[in-house]
Short mmCIF file of C-alpha atoms in Angstrom, two decimals:
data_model
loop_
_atom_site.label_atom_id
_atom_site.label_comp_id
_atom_site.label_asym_id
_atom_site.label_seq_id
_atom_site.Cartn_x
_atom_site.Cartn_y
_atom_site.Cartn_z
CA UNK A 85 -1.86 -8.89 -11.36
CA UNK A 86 -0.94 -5.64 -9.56
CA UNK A 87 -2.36 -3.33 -11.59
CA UNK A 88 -5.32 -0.82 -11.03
CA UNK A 89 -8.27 -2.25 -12.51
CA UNK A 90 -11.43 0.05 -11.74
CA UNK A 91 -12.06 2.95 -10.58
CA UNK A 92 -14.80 2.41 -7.47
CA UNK A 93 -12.78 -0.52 -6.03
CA UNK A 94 -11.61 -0.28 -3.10
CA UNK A 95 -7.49 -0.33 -1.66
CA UNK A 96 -6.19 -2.12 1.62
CA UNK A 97 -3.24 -2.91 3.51
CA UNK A 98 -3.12 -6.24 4.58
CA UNK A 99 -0.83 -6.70 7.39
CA UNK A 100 1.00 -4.22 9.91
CA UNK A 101 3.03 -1.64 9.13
CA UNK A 102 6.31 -0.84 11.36
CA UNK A 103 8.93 1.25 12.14
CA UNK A 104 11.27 -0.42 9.72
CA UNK A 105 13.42 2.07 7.03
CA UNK A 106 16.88 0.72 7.84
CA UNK A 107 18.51 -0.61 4.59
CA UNK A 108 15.30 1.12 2.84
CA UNK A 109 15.57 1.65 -0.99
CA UNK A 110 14.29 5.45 0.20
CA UNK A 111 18.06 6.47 1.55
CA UNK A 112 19.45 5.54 -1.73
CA UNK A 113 16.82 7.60 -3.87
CA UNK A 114 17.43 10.55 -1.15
CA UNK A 115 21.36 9.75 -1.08
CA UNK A 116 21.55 9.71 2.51
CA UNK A 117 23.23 7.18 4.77
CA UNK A 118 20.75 4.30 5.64
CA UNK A 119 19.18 4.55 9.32
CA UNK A 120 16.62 2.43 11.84
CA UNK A 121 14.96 -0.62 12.22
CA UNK A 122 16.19 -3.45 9.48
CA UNK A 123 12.34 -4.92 8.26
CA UNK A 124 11.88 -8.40 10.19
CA UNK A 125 9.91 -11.38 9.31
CA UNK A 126 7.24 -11.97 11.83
CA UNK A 127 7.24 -15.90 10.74
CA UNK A 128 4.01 -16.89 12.68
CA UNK A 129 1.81 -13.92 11.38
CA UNK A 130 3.26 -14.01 8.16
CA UNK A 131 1.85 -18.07 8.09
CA UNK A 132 -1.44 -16.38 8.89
CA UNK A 133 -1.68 -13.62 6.46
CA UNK A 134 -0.87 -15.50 3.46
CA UNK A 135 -3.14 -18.28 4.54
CA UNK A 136 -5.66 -14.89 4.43
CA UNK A 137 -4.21 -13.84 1.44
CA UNK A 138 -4.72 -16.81 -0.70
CA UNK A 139 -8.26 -17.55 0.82
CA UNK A 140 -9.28 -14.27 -0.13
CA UNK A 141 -7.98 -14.38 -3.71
CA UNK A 142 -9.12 -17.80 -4.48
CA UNK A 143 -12.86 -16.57 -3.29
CA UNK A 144 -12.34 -14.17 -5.90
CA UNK A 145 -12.07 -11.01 -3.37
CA UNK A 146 -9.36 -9.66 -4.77
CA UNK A 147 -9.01 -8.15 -8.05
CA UNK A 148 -5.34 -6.96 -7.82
CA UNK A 149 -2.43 -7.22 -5.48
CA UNK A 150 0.93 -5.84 -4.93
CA UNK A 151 3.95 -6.76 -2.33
CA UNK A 152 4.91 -3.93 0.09
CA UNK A 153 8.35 -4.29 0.20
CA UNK A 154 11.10 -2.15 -2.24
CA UNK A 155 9.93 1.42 -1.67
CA UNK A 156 6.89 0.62 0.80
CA UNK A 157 3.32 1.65 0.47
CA UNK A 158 4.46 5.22 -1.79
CA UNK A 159 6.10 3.12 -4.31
CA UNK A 160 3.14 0.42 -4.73
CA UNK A 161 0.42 2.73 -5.13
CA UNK A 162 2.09 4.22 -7.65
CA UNK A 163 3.11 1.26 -9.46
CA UNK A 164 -0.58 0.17 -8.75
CA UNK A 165 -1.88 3.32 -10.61
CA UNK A 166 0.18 3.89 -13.34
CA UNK A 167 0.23 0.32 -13.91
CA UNK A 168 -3.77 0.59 -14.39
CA UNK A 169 -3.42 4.04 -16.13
CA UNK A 170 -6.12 5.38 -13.28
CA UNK A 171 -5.74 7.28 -10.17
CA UNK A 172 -5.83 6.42 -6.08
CA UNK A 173 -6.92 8.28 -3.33
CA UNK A 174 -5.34 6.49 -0.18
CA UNK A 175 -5.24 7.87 3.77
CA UNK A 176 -2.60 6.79 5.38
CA UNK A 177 -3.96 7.60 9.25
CA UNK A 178 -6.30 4.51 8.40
CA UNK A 179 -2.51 2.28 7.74
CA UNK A 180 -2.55 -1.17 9.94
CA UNK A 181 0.15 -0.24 11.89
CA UNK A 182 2.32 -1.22 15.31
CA UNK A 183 3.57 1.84 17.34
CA UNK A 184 3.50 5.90 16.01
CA UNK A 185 4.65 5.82 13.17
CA UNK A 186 5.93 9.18 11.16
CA UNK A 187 4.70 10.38 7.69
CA UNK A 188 7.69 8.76 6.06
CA UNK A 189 7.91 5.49 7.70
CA UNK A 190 4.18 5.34 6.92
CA UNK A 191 4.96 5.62 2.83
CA UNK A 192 8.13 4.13 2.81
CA UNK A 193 8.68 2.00 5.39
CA UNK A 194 9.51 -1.95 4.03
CA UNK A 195 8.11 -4.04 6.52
CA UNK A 196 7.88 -7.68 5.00
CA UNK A 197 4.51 -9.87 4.74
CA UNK A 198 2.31 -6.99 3.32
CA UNK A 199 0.03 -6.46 0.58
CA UNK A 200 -1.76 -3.56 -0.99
CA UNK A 201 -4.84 -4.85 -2.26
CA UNK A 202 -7.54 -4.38 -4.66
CA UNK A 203 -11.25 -5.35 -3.83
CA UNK A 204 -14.28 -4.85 -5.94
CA UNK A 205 -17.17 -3.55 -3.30
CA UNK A 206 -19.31 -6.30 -4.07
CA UNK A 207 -16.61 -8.07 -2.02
CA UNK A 208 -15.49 -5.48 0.17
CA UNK A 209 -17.67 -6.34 3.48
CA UNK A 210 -16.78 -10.24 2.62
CA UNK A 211 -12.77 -8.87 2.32
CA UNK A 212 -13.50 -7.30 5.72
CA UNK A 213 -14.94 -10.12 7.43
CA UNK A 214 -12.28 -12.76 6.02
CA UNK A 215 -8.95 -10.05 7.17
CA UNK A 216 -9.89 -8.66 10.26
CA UNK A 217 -7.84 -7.21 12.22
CA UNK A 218 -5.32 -8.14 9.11
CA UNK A 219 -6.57 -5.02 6.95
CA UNK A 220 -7.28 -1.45 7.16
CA UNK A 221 -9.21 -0.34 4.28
CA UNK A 222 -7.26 3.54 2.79
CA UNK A 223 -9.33 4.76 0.05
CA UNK A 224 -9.95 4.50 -3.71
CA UNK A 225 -9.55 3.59 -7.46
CA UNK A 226 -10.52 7.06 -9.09
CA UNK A 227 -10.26 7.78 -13.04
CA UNK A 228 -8.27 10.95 -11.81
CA UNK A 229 -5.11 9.56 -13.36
CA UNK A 230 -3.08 10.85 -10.32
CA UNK A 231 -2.23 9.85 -7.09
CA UNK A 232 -3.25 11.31 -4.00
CA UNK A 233 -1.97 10.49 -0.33
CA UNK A 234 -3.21 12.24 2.37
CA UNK A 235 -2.42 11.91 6.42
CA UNK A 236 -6.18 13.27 7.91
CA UNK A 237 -5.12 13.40 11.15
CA UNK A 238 -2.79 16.32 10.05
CA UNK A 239 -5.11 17.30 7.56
CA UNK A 240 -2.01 16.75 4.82
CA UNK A 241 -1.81 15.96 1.53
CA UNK A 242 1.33 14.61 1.17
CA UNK A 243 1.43 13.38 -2.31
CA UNK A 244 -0.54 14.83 -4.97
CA UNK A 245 1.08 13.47 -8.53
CA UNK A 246 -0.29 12.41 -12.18
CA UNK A 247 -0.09 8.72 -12.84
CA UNK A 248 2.13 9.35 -15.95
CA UNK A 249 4.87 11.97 -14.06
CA UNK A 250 5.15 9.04 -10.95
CA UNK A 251 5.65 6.71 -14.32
CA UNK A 252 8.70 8.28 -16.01
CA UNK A 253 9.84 9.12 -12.64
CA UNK A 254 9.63 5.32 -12.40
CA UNK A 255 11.19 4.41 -15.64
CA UNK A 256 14.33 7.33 -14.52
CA UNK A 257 13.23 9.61 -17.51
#
């Protein structure tokens, strides 16, 4: 399931993360015309990454997942955390990605075939060895209750927000 389950465990993103907001549920939320790259299927790498994907989880390396696609990686962790009722803290300068990408196209950006991915660290080196070059790992399950994103190449915390505020936020309360 995709919720949090411990606090220790580790979180990846398993596959690449581009350039791709246009048609992103983010210009809706902001109420701004949509712009830049429409998300694209990379067929072949997609193949690979869910052959990955389900090797991993059936080896019992994976103790939660959740798809990066409606919202991006922002919208996940949260869902991941509140979901769990326990915190993350995730750096997005370690994100797979292709190209620069900026601080919003890292957290919202809806490119298809990825995963944001639990792994308990009795599994974690096996997780790394199985994905690499698939994965980059971003941080932590914490009991914190909130979620924190920070960019440490800028030294930025970018998102700093109890569990139960990104949940009603969620829920439109």
């Amino acid at each position: 399931t995709m919720d949090a389950k411990e606090a220790g465990d580790w979180i990846y993103v398993v596959g690449e993360t581009r350039d791709e907001l246009g048609g992103a549920h983010l210009w809706k939320v902001v109420k701004k015309p949509a712009k830049g790259h429409v998300p694209r299927v990379q067929v072949s790498r997609a193949q690979v990454l869910f052959t990955l994907m389900h090797q991993a989880i059936s080896k019992g390396f994976v103790r939660a997942c959740h798809d990066l696609s409606e919202g991006g990686l922002a919208v996940a962790a949260a869902e991941m955390a509140f979901g769990g009722e326990l915190g993350m803290s995730l750096d997005i300068a370690r994100l797979p990605v292709s190209g620069v990408l900026s601080e919003v196209a890292a957290l919202f950006s809806e490119t298809p075939s990825r995963f944001l991915v639990e792994v308990p660290p009795v599994a974690k080196k096996s997780f790394e060895m199985l994905l690499k070059g698939y994965a980059g790992c971003l941080g932590r399950v914490t009991k914190s209750k909130a979620l924190v994103l920070r960019d440490s190449r800028t030294r930025r915390t970018l998102v700093k927000e109890p569990v139960e505020n990104l949940r009603r936020a969620w829920e439109g309360k």
